[in-house]
PDB file of C-alpha atoms in Angstrom:
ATOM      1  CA  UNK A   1       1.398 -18.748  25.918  1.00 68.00           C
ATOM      2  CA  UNK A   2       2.110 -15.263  26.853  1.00 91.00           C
ATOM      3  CA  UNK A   3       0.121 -12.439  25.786  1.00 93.00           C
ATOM      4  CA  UNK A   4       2.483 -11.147  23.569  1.00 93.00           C
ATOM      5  CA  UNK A   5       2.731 -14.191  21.648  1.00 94.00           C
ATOM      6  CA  UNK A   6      -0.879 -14.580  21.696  1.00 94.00           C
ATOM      7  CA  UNK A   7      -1.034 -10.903  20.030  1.00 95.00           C
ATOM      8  CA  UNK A   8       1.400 -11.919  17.427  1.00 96.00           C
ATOM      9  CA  UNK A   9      -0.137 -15.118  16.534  1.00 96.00           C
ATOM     10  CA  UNK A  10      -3.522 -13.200  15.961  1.00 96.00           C
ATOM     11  CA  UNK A  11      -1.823 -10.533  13.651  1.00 97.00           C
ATOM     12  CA  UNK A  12       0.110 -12.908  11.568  1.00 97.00           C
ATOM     13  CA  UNK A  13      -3.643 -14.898  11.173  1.00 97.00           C
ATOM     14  CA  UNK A  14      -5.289 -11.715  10.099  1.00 97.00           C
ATOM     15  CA  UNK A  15      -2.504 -11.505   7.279  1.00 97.00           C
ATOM     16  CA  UNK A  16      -2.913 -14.945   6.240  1.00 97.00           C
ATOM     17  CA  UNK A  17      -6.951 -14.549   6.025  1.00 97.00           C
ATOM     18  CA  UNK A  18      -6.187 -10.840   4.215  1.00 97.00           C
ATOM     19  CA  UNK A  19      -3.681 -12.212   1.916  1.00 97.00           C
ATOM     20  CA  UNK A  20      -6.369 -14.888   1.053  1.00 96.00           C
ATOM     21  CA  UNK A  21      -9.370 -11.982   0.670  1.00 96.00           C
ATOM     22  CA  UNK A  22      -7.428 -10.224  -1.711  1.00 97.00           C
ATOM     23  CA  UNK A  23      -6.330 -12.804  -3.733  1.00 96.00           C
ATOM     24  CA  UNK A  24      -2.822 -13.039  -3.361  1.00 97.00           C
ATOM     25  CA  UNK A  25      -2.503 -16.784  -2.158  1.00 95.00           C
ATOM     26  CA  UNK A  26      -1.867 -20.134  -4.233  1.00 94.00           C
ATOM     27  CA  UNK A  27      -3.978 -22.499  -2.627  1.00 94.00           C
ATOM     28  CA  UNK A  28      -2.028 -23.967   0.889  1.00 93.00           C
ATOM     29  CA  UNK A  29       1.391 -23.114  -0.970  1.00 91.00           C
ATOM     30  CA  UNK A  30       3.354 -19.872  -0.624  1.00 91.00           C
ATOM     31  CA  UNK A  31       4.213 -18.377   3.342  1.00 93.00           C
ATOM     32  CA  UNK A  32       4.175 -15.411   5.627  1.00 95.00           C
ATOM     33  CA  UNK A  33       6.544 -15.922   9.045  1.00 94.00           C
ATOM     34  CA  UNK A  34       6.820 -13.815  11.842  1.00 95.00           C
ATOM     35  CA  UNK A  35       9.772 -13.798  14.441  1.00 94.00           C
ATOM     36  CA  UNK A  36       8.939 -13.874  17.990  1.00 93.00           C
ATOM     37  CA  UNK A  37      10.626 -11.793  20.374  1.00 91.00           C
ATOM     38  CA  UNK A  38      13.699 -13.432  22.642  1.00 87.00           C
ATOM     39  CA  UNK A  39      17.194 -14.687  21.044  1.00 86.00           C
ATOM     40  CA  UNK A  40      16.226 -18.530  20.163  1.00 84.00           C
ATOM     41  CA  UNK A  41      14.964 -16.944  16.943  1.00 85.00           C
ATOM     42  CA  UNK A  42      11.326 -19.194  17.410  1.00 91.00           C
ATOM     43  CA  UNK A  43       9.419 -18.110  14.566  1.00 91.00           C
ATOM     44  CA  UNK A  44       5.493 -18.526  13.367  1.00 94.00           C
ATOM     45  CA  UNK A  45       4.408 -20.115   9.954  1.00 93.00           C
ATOM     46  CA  UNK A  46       1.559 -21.936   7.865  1.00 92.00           C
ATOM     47  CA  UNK A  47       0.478 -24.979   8.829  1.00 91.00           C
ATOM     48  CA  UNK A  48       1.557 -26.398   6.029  1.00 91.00           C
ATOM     49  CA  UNK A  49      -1.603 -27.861   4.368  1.00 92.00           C
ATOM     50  CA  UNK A  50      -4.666 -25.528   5.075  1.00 94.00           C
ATOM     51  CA  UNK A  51      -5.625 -23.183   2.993  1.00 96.00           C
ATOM     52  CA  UNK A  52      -5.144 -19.264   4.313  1.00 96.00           C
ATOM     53  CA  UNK A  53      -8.913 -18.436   4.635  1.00 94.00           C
ATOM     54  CA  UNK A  54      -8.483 -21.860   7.512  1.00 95.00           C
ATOM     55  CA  UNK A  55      -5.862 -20.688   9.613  1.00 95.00           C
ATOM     56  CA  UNK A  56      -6.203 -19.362  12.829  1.00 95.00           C
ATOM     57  CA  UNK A  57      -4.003 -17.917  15.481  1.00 95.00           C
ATOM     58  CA  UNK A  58      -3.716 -21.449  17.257  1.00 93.00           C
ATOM     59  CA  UNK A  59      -3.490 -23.189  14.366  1.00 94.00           C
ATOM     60  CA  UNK A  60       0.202 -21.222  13.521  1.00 95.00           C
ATOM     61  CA  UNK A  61       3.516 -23.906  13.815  1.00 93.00           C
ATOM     62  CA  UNK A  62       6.109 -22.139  15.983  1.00 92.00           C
ATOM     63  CA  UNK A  63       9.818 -23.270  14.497  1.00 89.00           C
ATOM     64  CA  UNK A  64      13.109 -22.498  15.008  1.00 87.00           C
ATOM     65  CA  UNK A  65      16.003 -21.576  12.498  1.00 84.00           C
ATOM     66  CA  UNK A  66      16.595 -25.539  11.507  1.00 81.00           C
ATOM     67  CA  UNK A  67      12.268 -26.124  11.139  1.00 80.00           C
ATOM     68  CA  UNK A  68      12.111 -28.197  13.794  1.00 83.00           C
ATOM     69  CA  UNK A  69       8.509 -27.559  16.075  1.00 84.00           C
ATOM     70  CA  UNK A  70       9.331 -25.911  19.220  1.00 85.00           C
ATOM     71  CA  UNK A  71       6.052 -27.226  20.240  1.00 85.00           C
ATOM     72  CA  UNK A  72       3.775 -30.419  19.463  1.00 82.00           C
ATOM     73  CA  UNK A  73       1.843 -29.737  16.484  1.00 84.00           C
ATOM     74  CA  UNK A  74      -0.311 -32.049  13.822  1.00 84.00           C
ATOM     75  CA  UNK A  75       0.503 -29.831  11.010  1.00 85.00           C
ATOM     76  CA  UNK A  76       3.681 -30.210   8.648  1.00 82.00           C
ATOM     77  CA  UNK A  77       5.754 -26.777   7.898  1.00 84.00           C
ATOM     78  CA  UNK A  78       6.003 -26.265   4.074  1.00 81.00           C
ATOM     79  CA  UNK A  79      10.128 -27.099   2.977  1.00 79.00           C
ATOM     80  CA  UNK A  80      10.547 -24.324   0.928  1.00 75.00           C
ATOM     81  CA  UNK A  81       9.136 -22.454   3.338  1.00 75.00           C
ATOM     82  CA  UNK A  82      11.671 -22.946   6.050  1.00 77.00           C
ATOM     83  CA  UNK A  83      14.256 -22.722   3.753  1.00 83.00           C
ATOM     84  CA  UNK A  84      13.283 -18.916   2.508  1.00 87.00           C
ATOM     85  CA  UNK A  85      12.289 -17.729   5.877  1.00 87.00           C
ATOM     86  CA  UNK A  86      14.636 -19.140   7.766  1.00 87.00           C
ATOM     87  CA  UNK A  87      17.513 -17.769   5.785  1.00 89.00           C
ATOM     88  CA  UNK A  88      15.942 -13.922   6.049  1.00 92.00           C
ATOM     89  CA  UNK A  89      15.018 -13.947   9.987  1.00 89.00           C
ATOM     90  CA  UNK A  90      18.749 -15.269  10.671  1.00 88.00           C
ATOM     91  CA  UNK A  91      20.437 -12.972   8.776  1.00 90.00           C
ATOM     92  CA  UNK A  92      18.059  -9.591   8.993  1.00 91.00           C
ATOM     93  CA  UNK A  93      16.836  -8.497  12.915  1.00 90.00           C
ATOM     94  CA  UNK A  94      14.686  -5.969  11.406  1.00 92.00           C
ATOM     95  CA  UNK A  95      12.426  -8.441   9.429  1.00 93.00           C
ATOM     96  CA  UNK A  96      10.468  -9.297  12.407  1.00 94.00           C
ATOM     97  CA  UNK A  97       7.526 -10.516   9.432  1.00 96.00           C
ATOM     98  CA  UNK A  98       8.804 -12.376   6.027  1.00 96.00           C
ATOM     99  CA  UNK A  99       6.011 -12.182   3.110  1.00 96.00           C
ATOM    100  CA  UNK A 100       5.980 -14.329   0.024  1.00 95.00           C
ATOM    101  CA  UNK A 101       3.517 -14.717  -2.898  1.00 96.00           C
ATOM    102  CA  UNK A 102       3.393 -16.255  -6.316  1.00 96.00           C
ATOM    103  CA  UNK A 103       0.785 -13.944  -7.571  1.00 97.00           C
ATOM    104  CA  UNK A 104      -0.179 -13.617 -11.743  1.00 97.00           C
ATOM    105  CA  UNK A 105       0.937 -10.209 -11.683  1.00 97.00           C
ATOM    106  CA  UNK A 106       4.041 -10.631  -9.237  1.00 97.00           C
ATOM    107  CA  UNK A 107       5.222 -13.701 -11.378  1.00 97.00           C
ATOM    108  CA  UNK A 108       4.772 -11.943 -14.807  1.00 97.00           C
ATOM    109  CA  UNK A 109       7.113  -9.025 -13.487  1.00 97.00           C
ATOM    110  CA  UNK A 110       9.243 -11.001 -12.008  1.00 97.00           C
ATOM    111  CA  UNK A 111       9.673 -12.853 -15.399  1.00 97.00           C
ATOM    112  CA  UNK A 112      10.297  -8.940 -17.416  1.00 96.00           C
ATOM    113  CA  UNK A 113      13.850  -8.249 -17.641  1.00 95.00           C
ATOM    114  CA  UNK A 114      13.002  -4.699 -16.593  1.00 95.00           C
ATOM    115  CA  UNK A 115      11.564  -5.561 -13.450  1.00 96.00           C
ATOM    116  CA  UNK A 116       9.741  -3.256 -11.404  1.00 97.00           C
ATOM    117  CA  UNK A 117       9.552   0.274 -13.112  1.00 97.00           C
ATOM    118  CA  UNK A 118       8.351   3.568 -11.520  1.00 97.00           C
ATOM    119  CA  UNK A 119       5.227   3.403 -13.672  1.00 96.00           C
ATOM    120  CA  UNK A 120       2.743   4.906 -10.806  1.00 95.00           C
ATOM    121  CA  UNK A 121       2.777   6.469  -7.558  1.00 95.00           C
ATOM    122  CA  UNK A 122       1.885   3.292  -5.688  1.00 95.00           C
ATOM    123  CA  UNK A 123       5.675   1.599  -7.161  1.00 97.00           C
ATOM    124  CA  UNK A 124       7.490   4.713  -6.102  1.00 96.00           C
ATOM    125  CA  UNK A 125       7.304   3.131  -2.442  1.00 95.00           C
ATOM    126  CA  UNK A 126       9.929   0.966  -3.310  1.00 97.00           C
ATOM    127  CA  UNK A 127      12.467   3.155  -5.932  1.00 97.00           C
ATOM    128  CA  UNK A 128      15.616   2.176  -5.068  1.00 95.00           C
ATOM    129  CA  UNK A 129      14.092  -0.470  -2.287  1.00 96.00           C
ATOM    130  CA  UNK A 130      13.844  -3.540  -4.354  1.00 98.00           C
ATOM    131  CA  UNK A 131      16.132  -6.628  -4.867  1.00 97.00           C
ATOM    132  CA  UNK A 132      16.251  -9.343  -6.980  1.00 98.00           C
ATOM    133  CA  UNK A 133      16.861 -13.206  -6.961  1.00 96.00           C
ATOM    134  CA  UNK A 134      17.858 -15.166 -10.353  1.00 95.00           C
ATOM    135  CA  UNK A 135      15.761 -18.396 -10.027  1.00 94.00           C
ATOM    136  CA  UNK A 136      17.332 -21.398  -9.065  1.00 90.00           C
ATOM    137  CA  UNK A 137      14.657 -24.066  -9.018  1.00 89.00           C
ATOM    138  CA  UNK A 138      11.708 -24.907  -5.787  1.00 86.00           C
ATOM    139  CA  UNK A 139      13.616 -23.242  -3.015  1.00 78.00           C
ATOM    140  CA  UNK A 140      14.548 -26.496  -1.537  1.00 77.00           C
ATOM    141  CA  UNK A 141      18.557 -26.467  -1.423  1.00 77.00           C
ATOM    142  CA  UNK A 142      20.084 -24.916   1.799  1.00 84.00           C
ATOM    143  CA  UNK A 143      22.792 -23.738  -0.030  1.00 85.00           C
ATOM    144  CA  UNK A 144      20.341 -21.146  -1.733  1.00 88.00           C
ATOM    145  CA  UNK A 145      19.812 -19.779   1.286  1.00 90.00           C
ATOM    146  CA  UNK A 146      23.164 -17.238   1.489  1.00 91.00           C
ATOM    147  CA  UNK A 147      23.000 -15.988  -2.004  1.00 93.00           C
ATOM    148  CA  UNK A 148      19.161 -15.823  -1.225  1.00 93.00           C
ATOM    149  CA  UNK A 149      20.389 -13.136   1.600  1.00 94.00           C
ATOM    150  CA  UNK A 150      23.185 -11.506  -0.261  1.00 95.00           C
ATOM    151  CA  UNK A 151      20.981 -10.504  -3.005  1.00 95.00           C
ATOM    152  CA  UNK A 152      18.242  -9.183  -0.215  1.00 96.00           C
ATOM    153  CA  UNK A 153      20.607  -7.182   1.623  1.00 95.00           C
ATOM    154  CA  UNK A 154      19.099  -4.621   3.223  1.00 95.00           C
ATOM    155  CA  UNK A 155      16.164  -4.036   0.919  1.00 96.00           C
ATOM    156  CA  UNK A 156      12.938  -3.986   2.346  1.00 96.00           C
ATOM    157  CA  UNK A 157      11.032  -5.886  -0.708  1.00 97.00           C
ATOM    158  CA  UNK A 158      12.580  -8.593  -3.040  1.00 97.00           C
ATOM    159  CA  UNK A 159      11.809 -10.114  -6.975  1.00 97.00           C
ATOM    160  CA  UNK A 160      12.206 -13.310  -6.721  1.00 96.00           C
ATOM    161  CA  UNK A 161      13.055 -13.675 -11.173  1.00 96.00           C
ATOM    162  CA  UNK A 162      10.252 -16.353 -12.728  1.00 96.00           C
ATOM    163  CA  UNK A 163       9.442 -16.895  -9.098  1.00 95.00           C
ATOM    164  CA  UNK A 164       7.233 -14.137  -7.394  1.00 96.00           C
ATOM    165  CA  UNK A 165       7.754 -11.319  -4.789  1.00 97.00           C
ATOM    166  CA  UNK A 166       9.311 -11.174  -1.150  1.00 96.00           C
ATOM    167  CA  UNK A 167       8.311  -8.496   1.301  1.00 97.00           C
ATOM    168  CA  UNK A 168       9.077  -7.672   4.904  1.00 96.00           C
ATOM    169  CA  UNK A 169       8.822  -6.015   7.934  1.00 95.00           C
ATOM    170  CA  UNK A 170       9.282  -4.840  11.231  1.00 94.00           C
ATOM    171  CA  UNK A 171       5.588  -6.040  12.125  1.00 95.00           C
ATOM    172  CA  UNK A 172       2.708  -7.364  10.127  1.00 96.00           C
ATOM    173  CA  UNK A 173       1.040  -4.309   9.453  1.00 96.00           C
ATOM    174  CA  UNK A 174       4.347  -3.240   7.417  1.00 96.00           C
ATOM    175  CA  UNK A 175       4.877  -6.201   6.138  1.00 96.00           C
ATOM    176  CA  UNK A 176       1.346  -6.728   4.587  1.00 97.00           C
ATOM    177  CA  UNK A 177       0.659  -3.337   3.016  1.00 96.00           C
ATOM    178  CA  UNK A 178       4.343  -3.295   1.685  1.00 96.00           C
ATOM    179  CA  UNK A 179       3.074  -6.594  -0.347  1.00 97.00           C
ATOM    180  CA  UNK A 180      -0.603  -5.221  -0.874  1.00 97.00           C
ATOM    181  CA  UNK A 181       1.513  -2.099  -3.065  1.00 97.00           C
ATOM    182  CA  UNK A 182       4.215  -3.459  -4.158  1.00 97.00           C
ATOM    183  CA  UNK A 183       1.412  -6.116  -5.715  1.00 98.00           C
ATOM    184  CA  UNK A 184      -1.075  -2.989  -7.149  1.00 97.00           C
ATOM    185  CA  UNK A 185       2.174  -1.970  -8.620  1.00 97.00           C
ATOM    186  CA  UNK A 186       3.209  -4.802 -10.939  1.00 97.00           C
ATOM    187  CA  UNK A 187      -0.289  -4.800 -11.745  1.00 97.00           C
ATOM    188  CA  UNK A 188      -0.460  -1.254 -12.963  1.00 97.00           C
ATOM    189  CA  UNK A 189       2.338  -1.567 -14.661  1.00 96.00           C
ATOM    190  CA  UNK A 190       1.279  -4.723 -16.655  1.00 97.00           C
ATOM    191  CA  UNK A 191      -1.758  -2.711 -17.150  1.00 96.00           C
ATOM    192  CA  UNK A 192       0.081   0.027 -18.878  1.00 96.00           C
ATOM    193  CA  UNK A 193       2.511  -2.131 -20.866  1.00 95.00           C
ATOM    194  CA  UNK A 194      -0.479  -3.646 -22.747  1.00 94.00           C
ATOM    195  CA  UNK A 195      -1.904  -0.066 -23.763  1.00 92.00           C
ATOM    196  CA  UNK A 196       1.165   1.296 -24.881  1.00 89.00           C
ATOM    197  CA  UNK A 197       4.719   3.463 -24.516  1.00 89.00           C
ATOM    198  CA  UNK A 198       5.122   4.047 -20.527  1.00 92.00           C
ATOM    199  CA  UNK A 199       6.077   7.527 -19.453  1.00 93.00           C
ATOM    200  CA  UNK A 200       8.332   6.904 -16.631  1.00 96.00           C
ATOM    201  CA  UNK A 201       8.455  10.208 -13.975  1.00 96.00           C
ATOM    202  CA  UNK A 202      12.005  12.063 -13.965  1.00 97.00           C
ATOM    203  CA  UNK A 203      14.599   9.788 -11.751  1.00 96.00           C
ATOM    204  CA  UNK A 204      14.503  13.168  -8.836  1.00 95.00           C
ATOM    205  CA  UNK A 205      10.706  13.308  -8.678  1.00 95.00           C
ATOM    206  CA  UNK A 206      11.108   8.718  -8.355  1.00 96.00           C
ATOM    207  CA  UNK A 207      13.539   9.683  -5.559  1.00 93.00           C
ATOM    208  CA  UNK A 208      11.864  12.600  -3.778  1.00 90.00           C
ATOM    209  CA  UNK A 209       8.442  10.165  -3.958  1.00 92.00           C
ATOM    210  CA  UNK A 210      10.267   7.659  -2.171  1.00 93.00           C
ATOM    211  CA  UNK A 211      11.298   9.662   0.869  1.00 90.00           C
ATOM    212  CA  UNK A 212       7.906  10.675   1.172  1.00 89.00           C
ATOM    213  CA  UNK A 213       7.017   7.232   1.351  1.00 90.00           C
ATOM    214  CA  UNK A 214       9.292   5.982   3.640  1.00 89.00           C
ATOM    215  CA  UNK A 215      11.020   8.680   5.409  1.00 82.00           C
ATOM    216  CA  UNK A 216       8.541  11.771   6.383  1.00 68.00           C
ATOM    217  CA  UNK A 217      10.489  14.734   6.756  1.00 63.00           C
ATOM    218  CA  UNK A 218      13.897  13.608   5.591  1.00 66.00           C
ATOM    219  CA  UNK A 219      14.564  15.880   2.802  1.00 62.00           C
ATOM    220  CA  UNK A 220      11.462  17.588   3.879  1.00 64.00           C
ATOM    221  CA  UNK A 221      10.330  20.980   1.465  1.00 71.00           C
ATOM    222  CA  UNK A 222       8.764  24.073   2.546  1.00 66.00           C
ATOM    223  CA  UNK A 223       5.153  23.563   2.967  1.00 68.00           C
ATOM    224  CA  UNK A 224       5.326  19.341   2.562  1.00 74.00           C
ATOM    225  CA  UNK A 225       3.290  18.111   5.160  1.00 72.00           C
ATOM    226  CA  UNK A 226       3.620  14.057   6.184  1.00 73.00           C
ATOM    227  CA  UNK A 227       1.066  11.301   6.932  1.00 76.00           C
ATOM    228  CA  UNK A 228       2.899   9.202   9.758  1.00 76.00           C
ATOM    229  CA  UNK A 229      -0.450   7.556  10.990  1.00 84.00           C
ATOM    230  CA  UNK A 230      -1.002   6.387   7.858  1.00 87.00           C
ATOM    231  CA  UNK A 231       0.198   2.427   8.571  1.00 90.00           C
ATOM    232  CA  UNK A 232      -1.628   2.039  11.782  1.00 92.00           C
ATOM    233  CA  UNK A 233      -4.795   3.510  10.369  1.00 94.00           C
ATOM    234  CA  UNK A 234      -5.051   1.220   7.473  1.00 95.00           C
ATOM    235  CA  UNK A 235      -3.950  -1.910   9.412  1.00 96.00           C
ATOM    236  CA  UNK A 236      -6.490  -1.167  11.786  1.00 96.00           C
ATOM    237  CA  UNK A 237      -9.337  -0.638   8.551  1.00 96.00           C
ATOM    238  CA  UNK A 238      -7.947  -3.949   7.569  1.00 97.00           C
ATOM    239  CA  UNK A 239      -8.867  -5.621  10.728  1.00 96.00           C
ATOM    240  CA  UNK A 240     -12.358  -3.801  11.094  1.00 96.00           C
ATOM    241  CA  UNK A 241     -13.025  -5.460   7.843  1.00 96.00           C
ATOM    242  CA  UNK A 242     -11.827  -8.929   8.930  1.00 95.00           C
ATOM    243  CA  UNK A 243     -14.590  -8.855  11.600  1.00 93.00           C
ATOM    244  CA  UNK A 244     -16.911  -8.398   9.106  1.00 94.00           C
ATOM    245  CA  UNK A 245     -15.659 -10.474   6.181  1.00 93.00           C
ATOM    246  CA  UNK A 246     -13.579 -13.255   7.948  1.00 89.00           C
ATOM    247  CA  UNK A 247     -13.784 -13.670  11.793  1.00 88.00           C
ATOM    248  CA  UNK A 248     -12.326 -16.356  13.856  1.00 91.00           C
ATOM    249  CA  UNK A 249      -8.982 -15.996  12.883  1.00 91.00           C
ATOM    250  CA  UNK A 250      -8.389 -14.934  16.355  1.00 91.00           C
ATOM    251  CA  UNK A 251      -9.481 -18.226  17.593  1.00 90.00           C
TER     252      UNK A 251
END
């Protein structure tokens, strides 16, 4: 195993074990994948049948686009897994890391007709970023798999309807703290849906948010300053407090 592979196993088990210390996991079910680098498309997933506080950089099941093991392993890949992630690293080069939860607040948006609304601060991130998949039953028919895509597009974060939510990412660290928001959002805004009449921000101030968000400068005003450290210096909180909380996942 090269060291680059080694690096990437370790961040995608430091996802796993943060996903799991925040809640966001459904016992050994749900999946986060992350491509490797080279053309064969080889990309890392759950060992289907531990729980995400268990798994460990070694422990990760390298497959390729059809879920068959690249290499010898004793763990099973989880179906709908392959089918989901699959489907998304084949058809989108930029989603280097796939993200998928079925989370009590994530599922109860994803079940409101409205969807996501720009309620707070935290779900003006993704105005104008997210997509949405009707449900079709457990994602376990390959044919799912190109209206899965079509409805993605190029969106960086997707509702799966009466399902739960989809994020990605050009690396881990993007990938992660685009589903750590785009989870504090639904949950704010079930939050203020129970207390009452939402006051949603004018659609220009939704838009101008966003840019700030995702494209510093673009659009920039007089004065605006921008944050572009911000992602690496919360990733690397995030793994401070995985030493503290959760080590070994680097094993």
């Amino acid at each position: 195993m090269n060291a680059t592979e080694q690096r990437l196993r370790q961040e995608l088990a430091a996802c796993y074990r943060l996903i799991a210390h925040f809640r966001m996991s459904d016992l050994i079910f749900t999946h986060i994948s992350l491509r490797l680098p080279g053309p064969e498309h080889h990309f890392l997933i759950n060992p289907y049948g531990l729980l995400f506080d268990e798994i460990t950089a070694s422990s990760l099941v390298k497959i390729d686009l059809q879920g068959r093991p690249v290499e010898p392993s004793p763990h099973p890949v989880n179906p709908a897994g392959f089918v989901i992630h699959s489907a998304i690293h084949a058809a989108r080069e930029d989603a280097h890391c796939v993200l998928h939860t079925h989370t009590r607040a994530g599922c109860a948006v994803a079940a409101l007709e409205c969807g996501l609304l720009p309620v707070n601060q935290m779900s003006m991130e993704f105005y104008g970023r997210v997509a949405y998949h009707a449900y079709e039953g457990i994602a376990l028919d390959m044919d799912e798999q190109q209206r899965l895509v079509a409805d993605l597009g190029d969106k960086p974060v997707m509702i799966l309807r009466n399902h739960g939510l989809l994020a990605t990412g050009g690396s881990v660290a993007e990938a992660f703290l685009r589903m750590y928001y785009l989870e504090k959002a639904c949950e704010i805004q079930l939050a203020a849906q129970i207390a009452g009449q939402v006051i949603l921000p004018p659609a220009e101030v939704c838009a101008h948010t966003e840019r700030q968000f995702n494209a510093p400068g673009r659009g920039l005003k007089q004065g605006e300053l921008t944050d572009p450290d911000a992602l690496q210096l919360a990733w690397a909180a995030l793994l401070r407090m995985l030493e503290r909380v959760a080590p070994g996942y680097q094993d």
